[in-house]
Short mmCIF file of C-alpha atoms and ligand atoms in Angstrom, two decimals:
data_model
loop_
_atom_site.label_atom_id
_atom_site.label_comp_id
_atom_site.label_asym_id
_atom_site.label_seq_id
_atom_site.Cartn_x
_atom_site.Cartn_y
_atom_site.Cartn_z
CA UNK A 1125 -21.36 -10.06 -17.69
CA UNK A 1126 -21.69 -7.46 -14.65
CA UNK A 1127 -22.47 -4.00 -15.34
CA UNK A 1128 -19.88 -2.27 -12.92
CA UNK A 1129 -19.66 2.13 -12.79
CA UNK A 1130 -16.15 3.44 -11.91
CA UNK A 1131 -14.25 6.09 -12.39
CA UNK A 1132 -11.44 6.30 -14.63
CA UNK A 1133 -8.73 7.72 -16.50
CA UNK A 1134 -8.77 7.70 -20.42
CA UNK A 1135 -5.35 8.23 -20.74
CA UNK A 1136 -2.58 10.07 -18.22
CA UNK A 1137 -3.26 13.80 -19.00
CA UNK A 1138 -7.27 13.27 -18.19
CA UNK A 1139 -8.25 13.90 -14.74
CA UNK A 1140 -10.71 10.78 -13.19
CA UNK A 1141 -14.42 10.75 -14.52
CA UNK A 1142 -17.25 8.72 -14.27
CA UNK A 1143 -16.97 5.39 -16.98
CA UNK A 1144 -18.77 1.71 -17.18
CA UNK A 1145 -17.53 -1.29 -17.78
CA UNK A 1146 -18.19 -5.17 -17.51
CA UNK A 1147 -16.61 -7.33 -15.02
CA UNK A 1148 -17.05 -11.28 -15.94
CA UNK A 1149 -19.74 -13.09 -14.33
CA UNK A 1150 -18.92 -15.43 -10.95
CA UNK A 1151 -16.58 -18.25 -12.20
CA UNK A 1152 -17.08 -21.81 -9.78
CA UNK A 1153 -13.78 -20.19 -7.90
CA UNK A 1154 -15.19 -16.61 -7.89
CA UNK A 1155 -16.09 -14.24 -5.40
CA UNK A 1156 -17.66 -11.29 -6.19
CA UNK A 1157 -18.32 -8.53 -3.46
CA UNK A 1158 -19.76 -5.06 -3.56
CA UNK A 1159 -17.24 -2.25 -2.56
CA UNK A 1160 -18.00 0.02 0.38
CA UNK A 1161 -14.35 1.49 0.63
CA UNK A 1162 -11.67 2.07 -1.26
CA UNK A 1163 -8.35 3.59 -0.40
CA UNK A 1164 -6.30 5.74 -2.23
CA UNK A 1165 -2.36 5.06 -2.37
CA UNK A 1166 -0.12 7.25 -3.66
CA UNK A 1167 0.59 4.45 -6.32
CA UNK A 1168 -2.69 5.21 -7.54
CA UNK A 1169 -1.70 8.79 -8.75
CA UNK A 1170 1.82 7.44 -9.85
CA UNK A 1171 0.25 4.88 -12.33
CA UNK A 1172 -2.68 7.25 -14.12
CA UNK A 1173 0.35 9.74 -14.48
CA UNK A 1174 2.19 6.83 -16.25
CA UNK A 1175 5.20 7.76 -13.56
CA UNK A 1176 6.70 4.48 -13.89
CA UNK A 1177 5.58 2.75 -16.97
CA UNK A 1178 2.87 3.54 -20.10
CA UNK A 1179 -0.38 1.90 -18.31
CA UNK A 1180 -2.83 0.70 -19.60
CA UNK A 1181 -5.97 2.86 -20.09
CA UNK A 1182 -8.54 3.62 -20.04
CA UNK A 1183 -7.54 3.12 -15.94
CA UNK A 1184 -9.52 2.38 -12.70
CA UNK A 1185 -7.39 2.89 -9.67
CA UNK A 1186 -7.57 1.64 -6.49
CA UNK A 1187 -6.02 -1.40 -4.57
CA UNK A 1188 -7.36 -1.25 -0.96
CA UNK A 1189 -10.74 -2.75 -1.17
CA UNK A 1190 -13.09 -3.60 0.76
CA UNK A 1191 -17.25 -4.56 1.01
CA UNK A 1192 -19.86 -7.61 1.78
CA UNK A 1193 -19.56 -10.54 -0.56
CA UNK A 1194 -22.56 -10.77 -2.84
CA UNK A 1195 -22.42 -13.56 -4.92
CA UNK A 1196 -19.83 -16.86 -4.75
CA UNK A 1197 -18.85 -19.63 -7.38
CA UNK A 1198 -20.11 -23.27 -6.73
CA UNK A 1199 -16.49 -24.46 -5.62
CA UNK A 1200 -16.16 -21.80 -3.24
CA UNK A 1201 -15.28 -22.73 0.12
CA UNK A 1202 -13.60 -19.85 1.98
CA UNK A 1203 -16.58 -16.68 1.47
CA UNK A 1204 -20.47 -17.11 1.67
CA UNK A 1205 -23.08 -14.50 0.97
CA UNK A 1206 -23.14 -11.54 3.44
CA UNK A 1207 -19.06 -11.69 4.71
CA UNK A 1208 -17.03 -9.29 4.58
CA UNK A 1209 -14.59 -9.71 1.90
CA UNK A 1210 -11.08 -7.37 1.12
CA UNK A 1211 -8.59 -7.73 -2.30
CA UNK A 1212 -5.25 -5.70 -1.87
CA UNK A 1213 -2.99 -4.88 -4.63
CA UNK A 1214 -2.70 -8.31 -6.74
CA UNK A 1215 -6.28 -10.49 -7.99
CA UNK A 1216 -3.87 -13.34 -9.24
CA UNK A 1217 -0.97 -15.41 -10.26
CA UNK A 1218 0.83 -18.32 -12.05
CA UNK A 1219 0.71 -20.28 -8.70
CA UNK A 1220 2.91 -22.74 -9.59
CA UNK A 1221 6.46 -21.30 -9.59
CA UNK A 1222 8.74 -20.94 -6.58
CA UNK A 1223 7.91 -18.04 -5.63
CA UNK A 1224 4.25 -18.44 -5.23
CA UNK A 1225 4.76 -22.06 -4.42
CA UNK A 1226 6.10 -20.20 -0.92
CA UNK A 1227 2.83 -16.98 -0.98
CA UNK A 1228 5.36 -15.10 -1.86
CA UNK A 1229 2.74 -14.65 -5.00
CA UNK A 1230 3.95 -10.21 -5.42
CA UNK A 1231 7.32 -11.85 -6.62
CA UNK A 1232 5.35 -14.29 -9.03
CA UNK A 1233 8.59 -15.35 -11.62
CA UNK A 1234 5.58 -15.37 -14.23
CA UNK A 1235 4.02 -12.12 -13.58
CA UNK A 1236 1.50 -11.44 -10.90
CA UNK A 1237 -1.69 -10.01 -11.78
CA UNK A 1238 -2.16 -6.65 -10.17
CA UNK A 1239 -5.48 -5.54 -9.32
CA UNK A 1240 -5.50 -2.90 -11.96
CA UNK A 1241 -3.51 -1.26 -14.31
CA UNK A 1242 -2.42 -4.97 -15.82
CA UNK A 1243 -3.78 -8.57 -17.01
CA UNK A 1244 -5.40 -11.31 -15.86
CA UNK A 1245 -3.22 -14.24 -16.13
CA UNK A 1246 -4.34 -14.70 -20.01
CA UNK A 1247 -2.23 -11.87 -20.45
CA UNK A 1248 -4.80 -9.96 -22.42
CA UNK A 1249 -7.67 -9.37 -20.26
CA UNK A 1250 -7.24 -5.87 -18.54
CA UNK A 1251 -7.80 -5.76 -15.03
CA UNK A 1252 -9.90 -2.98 -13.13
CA UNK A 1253 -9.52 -1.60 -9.18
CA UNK A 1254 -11.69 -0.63 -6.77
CA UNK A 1255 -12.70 2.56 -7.58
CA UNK A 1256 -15.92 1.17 -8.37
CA UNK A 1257 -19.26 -0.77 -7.23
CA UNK A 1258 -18.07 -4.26 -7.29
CA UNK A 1259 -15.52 -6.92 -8.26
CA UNK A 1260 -15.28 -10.44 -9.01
CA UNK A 1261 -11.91 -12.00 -7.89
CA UNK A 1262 -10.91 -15.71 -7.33
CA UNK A 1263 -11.21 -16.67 -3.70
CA UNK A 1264 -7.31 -17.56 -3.39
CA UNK A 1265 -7.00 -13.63 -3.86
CA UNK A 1266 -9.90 -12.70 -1.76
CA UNK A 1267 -8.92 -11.85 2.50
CA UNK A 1268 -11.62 -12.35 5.42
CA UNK A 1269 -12.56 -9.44 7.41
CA UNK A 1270 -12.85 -8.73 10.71
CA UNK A 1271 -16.04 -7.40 11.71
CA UNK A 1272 -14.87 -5.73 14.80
CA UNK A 1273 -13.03 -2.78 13.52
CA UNK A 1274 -14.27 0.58 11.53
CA UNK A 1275 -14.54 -1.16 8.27
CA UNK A 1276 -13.37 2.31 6.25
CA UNK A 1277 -10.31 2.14 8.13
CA UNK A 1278 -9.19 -1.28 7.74
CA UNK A 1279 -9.37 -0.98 3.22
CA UNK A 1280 -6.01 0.85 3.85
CA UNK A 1281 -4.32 -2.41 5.39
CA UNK A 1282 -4.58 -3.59 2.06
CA UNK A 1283 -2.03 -2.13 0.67
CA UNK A 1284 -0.26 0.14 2.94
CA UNK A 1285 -0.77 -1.98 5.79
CA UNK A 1286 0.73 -5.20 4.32
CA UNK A 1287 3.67 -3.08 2.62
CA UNK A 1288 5.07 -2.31 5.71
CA UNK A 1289 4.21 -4.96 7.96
CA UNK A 1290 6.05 -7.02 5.55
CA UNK A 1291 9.38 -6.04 5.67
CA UNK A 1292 9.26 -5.18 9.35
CA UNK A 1293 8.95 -9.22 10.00
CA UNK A 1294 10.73 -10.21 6.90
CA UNK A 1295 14.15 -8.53 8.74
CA UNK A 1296 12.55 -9.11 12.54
CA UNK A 1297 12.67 -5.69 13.67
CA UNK A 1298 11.59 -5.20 17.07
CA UNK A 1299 12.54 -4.96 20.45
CA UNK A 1300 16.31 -3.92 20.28
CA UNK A 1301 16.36 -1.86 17.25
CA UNK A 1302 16.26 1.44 16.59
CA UNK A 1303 13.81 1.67 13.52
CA UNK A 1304 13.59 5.24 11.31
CA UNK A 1305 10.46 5.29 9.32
CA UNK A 1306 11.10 7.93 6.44
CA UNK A 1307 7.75 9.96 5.26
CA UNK A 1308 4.87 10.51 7.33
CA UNK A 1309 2.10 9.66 4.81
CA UNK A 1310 -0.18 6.62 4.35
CA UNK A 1311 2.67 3.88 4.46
CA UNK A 1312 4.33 5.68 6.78
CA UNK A 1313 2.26 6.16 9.58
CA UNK A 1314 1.18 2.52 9.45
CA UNK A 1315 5.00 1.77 9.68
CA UNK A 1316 4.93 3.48 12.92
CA UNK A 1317 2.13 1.80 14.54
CA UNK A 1318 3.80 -1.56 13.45
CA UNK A 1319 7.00 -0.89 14.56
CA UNK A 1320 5.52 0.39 17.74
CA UNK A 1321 3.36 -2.57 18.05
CA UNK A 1322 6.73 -5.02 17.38
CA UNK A 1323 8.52 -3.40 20.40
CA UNK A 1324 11.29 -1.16 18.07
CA UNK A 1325 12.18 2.15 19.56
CA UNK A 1326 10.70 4.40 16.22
CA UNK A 1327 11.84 7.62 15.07
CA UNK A 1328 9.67 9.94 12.19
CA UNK A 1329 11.82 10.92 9.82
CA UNK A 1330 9.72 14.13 8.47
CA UNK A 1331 9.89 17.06 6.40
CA UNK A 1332 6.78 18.46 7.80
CA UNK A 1333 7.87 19.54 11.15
CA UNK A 1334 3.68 20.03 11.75
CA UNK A 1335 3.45 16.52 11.85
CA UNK A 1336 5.18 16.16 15.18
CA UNK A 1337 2.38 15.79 17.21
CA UNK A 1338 0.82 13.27 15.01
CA UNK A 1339 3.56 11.02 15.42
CA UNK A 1340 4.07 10.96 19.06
CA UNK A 1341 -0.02 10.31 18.90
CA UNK A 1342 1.06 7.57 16.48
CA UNK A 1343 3.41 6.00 18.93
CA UNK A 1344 6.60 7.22 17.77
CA UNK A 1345 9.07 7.83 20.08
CA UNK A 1346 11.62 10.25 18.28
CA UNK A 1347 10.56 13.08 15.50
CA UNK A 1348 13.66 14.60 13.40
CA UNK A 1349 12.97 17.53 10.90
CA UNK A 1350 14.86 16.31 8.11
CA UNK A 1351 15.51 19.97 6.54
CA UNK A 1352 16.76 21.24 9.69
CA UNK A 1353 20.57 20.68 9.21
CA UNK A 1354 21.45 20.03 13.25
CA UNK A 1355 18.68 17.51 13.96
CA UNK A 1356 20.06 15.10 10.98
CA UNK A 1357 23.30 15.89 12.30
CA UNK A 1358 22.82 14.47 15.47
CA UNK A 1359 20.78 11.70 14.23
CA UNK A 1360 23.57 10.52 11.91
CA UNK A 1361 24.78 6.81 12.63
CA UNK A 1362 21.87 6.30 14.80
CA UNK A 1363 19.36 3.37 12.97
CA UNK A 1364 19.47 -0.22 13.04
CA UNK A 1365 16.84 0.10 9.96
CA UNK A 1366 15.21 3.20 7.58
CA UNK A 1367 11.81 2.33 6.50
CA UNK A 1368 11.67 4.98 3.27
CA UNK A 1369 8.22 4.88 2.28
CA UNK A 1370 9.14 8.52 0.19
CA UNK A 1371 7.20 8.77 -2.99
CA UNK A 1372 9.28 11.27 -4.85
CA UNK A 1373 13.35 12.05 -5.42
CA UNK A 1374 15.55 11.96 -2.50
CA UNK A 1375 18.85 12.04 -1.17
CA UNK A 1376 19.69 8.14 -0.24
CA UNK A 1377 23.35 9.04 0.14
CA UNK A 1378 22.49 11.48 3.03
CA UNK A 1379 19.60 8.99 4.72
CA UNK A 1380 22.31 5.71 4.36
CA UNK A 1381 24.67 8.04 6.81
CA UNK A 1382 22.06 8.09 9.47
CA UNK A 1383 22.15 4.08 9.91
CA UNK A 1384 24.39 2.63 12.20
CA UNK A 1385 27.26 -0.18 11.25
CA UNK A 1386 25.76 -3.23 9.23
CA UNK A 1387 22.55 -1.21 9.34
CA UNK A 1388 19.76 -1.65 6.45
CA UNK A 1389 17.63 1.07 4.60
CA UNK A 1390 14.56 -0.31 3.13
CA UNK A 1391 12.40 0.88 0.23
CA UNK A 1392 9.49 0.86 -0.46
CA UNK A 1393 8.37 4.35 -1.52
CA UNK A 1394 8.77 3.92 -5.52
CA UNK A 1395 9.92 8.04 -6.82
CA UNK A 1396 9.65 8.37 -10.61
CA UNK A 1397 12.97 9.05 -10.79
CA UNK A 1398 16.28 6.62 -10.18
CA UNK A 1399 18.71 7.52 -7.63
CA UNK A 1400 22.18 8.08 -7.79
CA UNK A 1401 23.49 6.43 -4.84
CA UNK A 1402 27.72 6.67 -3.98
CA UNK A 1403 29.27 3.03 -3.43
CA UNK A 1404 30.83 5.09 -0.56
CA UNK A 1405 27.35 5.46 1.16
CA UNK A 1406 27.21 1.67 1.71
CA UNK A 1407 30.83 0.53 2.05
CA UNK A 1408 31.60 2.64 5.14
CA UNK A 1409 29.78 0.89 7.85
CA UNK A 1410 28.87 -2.10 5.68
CA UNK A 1411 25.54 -1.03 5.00
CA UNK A 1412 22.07 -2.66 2.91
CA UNK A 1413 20.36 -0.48 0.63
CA UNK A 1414 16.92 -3.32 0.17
CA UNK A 1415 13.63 -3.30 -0.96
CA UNK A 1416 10.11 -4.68 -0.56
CA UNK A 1417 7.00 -5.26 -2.54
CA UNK A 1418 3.24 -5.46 -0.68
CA UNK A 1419 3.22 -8.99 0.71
CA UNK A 1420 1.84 -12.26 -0.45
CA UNK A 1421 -1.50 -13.52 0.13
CA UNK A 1422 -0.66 -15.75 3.82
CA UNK A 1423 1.23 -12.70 4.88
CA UNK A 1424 -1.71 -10.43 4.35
CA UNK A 1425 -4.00 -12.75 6.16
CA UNK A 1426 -1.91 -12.92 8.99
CA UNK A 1427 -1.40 -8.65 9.13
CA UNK A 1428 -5.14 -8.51 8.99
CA UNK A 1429 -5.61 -11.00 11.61
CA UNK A 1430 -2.98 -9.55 14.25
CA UNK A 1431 -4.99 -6.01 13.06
CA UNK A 1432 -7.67 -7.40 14.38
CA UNK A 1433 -6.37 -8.88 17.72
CA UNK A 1434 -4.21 -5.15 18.24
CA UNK A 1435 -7.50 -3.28 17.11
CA UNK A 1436 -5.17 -1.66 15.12
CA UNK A 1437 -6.57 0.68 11.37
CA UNK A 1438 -5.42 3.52 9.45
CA UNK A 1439 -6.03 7.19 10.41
CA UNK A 1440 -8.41 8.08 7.57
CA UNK A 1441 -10.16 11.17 6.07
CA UNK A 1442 -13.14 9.82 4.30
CA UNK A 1443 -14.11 10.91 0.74
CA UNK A 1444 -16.58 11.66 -1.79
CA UNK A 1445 -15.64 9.83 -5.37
CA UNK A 1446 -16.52 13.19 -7.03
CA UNK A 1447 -13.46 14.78 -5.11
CA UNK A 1448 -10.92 12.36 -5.81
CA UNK A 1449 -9.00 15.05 -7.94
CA UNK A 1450 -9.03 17.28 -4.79
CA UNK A 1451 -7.58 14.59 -3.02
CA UNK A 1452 -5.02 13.97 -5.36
CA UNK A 1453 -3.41 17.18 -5.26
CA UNK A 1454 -3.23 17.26 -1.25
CA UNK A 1455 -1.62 14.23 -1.48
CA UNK A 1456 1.02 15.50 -3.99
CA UNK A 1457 1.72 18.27 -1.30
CA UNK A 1458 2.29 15.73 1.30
CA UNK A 1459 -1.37 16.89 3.05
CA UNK A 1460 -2.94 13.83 4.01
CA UNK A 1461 -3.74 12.80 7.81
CA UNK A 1462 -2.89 10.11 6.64
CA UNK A 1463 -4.88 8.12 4.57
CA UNK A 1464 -7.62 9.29 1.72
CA UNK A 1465 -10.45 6.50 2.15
CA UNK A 1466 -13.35 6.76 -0.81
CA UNK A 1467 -16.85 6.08 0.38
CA UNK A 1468 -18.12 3.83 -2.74
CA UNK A 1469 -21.63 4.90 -1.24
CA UNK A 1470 -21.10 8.11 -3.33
CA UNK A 1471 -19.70 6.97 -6.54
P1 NAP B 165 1.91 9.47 0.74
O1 NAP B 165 0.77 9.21 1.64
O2 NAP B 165 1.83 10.55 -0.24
O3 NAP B 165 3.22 9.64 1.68
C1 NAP B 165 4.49 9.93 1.17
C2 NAP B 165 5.25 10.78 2.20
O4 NAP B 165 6.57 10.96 1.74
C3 NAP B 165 4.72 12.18 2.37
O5 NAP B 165 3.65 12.26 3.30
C4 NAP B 165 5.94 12.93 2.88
O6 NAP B 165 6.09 12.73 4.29
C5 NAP B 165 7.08 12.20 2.22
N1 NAP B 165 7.62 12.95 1.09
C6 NAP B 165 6.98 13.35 -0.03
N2 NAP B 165 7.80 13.99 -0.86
C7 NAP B 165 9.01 13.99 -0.25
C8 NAP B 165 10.30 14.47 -0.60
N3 NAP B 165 10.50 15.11 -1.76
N4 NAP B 165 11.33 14.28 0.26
C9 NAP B 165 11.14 13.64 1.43
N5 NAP B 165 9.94 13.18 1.81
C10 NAP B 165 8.90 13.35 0.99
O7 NAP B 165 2.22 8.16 -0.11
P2 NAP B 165 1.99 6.60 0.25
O8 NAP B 165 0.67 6.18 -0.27
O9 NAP B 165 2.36 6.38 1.65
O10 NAP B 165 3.06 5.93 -0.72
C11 NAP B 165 4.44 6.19 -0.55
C12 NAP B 165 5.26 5.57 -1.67
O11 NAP B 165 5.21 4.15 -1.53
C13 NAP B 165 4.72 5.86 -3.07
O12 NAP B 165 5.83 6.05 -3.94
C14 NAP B 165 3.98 4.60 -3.43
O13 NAP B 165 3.88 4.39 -4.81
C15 NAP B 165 4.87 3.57 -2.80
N6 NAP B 165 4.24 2.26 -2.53
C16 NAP B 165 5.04 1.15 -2.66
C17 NAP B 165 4.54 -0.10 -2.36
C18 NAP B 165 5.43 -1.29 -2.42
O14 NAP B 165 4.94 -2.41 -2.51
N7 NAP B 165 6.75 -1.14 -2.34
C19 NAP B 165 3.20 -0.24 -1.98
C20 NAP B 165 2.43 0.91 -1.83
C21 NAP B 165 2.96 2.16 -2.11
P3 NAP B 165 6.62 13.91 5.27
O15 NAP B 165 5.63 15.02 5.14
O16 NAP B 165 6.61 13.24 6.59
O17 NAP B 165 8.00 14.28 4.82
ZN1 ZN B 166 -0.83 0.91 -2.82
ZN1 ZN B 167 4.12 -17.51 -9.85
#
């Protein structure tokens, strides 16, 4: 077995802390790589504060991993020693059903196997993220790195880079459409440069007006203040599409009257809470209220690759692992330009 440090949470009323573990040894199909970065997602602090489920504990977060492969199995093909290697939010699947039949492996009709905070595919093994010094993962779940860009600022394409990417080419949006991304925070400003980079004219929707200037940077072309009463007034019937990357309770029934005829507001900001949405707010104007889960394994290949050829990374603030808490609480207050990226250096 491999001694691995982390940090983790006992159970959800214990703040992060220093714990050890064992990850299995390198299987014939295994990769295992040493983590330099990790990011930290918003889902991370939803899950060790059990906001949508009990987890399971004791808990190490983190999903957007990267670092240098150290070690692979005797069947593997795709990873030799000394490449850079990157896992994103799942580390396996059944493989065989429809769904992943098609890499659609985050809709897995048998249960996908998230990276942490869930089993391996034996159901009873728990499975452990990346805030820690290495991981062993099959190479099927494993993505190659570019070595051209900052390396700290790609880990966050792992998850909030392939969760919006993903439903931006799953409904085509692009030149033509006038696309609303809802929350300016990690997913969110990666939504931007996407949507930017796919030729859609892109509008911030923001309660921060502060973060104006950041999204023009960004690329955005439009910024509306969504607690100022006229600007949503005027932007009212206006989107083809509404990205709503929002991680806490909103009003759906006043974002669904800013889209246009036929027009479509996406989720995939998960709030604690369930909305109550008006059959009203989607009947006038014939309107989709959809959703979208990271992306499957090809998919988040190909975001990494066209990353790579568009040079394009998350806007990070780089971390100690000792002041994960800290981060934590900006995050809660919406304070994050705009992604939280742990240097596993420090841990
Ligand atoms: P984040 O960095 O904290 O960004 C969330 C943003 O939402 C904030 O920056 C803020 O933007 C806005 N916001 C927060 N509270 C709000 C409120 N009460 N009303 C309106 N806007 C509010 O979080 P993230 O890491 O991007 O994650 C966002 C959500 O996506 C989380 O719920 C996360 O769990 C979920 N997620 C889902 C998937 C998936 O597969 N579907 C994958 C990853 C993450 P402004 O300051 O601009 O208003
Ligand atoms: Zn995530
Ligand atoms: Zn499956």
């Amino acid at each position: 077995m491999i001694e691995t440090k982390a940090y983790a949470a006992q159970d959800e009323h214990t703040d992060l802390a220093p714990w050890a573990f064992e990850r299995r040894e390198v299987g014939p199909n295994d990769v295992q790589f040493d983590i330099l970065f990790c990011g930290v997602c918003h889902s991370d602090l939803h899950q060790i504060k059990n906001d949508w489920f009990p987890g399971v504990f004791p808990m190490v977060p983190g999903h957007e991993i990267v670092g240098r492969v150290v070690k692979v199995g005797s069947e593997v093909t795709k990873f030799k020693e000394g490449d850079l290697a990157g896992t994103g939010c799942l580390v396996d699947s059944c493989r065989v059903c429809e769904n992943c039949q098609q890499s659609l492996e985050q809709y897995c009709l048998n249960g996908s196997s998230p990276t942490y905070n869930g089993y391996e595919q034996d159901h009873k093994t728990p499975t452990y993220g990346g805030y820690s010094n290495t991981i062993v993962v099959h190479q099927d779940f494993v993505l190659h790195i570019h070595e051209k860009l900052d390396l700290a600022a790609v880990a966050p394409l792992l998850c909030a880079g392939i969760t919006t990417y993903s439903p931006l080419r799953h409904w085509n949006i692009g030149k033509g459409h006038k696309l609303a991304v809802l929350g300016l925070g990690g997913l969110g400003h990666m939504a931007v440069k996407f949507g930017v980079a796919f030729g859609a004219d892109v509008t911030v929707l923001s309660t921060s007006p502060k973060k104006e200037e950041d999204a023009r940077k960004l690329g955005a072309h439009h910024f509306v203040v969504t607690t100022d009463a006229a600007q949503l007034e005027q932007a009212k019937g206006s989107f083809d599409y509404i990205l709503d990357t929002v991680s806490a309770e909103h009003d759906f029934n006043m974002y669904l009257s800013l889209l246009r005829t036929n027009g479509v507001h996406i989720c995939v900001g998960v709030p604690p809470t369930p909305a109550q949405i008006a059959a009203f707010s989607v009947i006038v104007g014939r309107k989709s209220l959809a959703g979208s889960s990271i992306g499957g394994l090809k998919e988040t290949q190909e975001m990494l690759d066209f990353c790579a050829e568009h040079n394009i990374v998350a806007d990070i603030e780089k971390i100690d692992m000792k002041d994960i808490q800290i981060a934590y609480d900006r995050m809660q207050k919406g304070d994050v330009r705009y992604r939280f990226v742990i240097d596993m250096a420090t841990l």
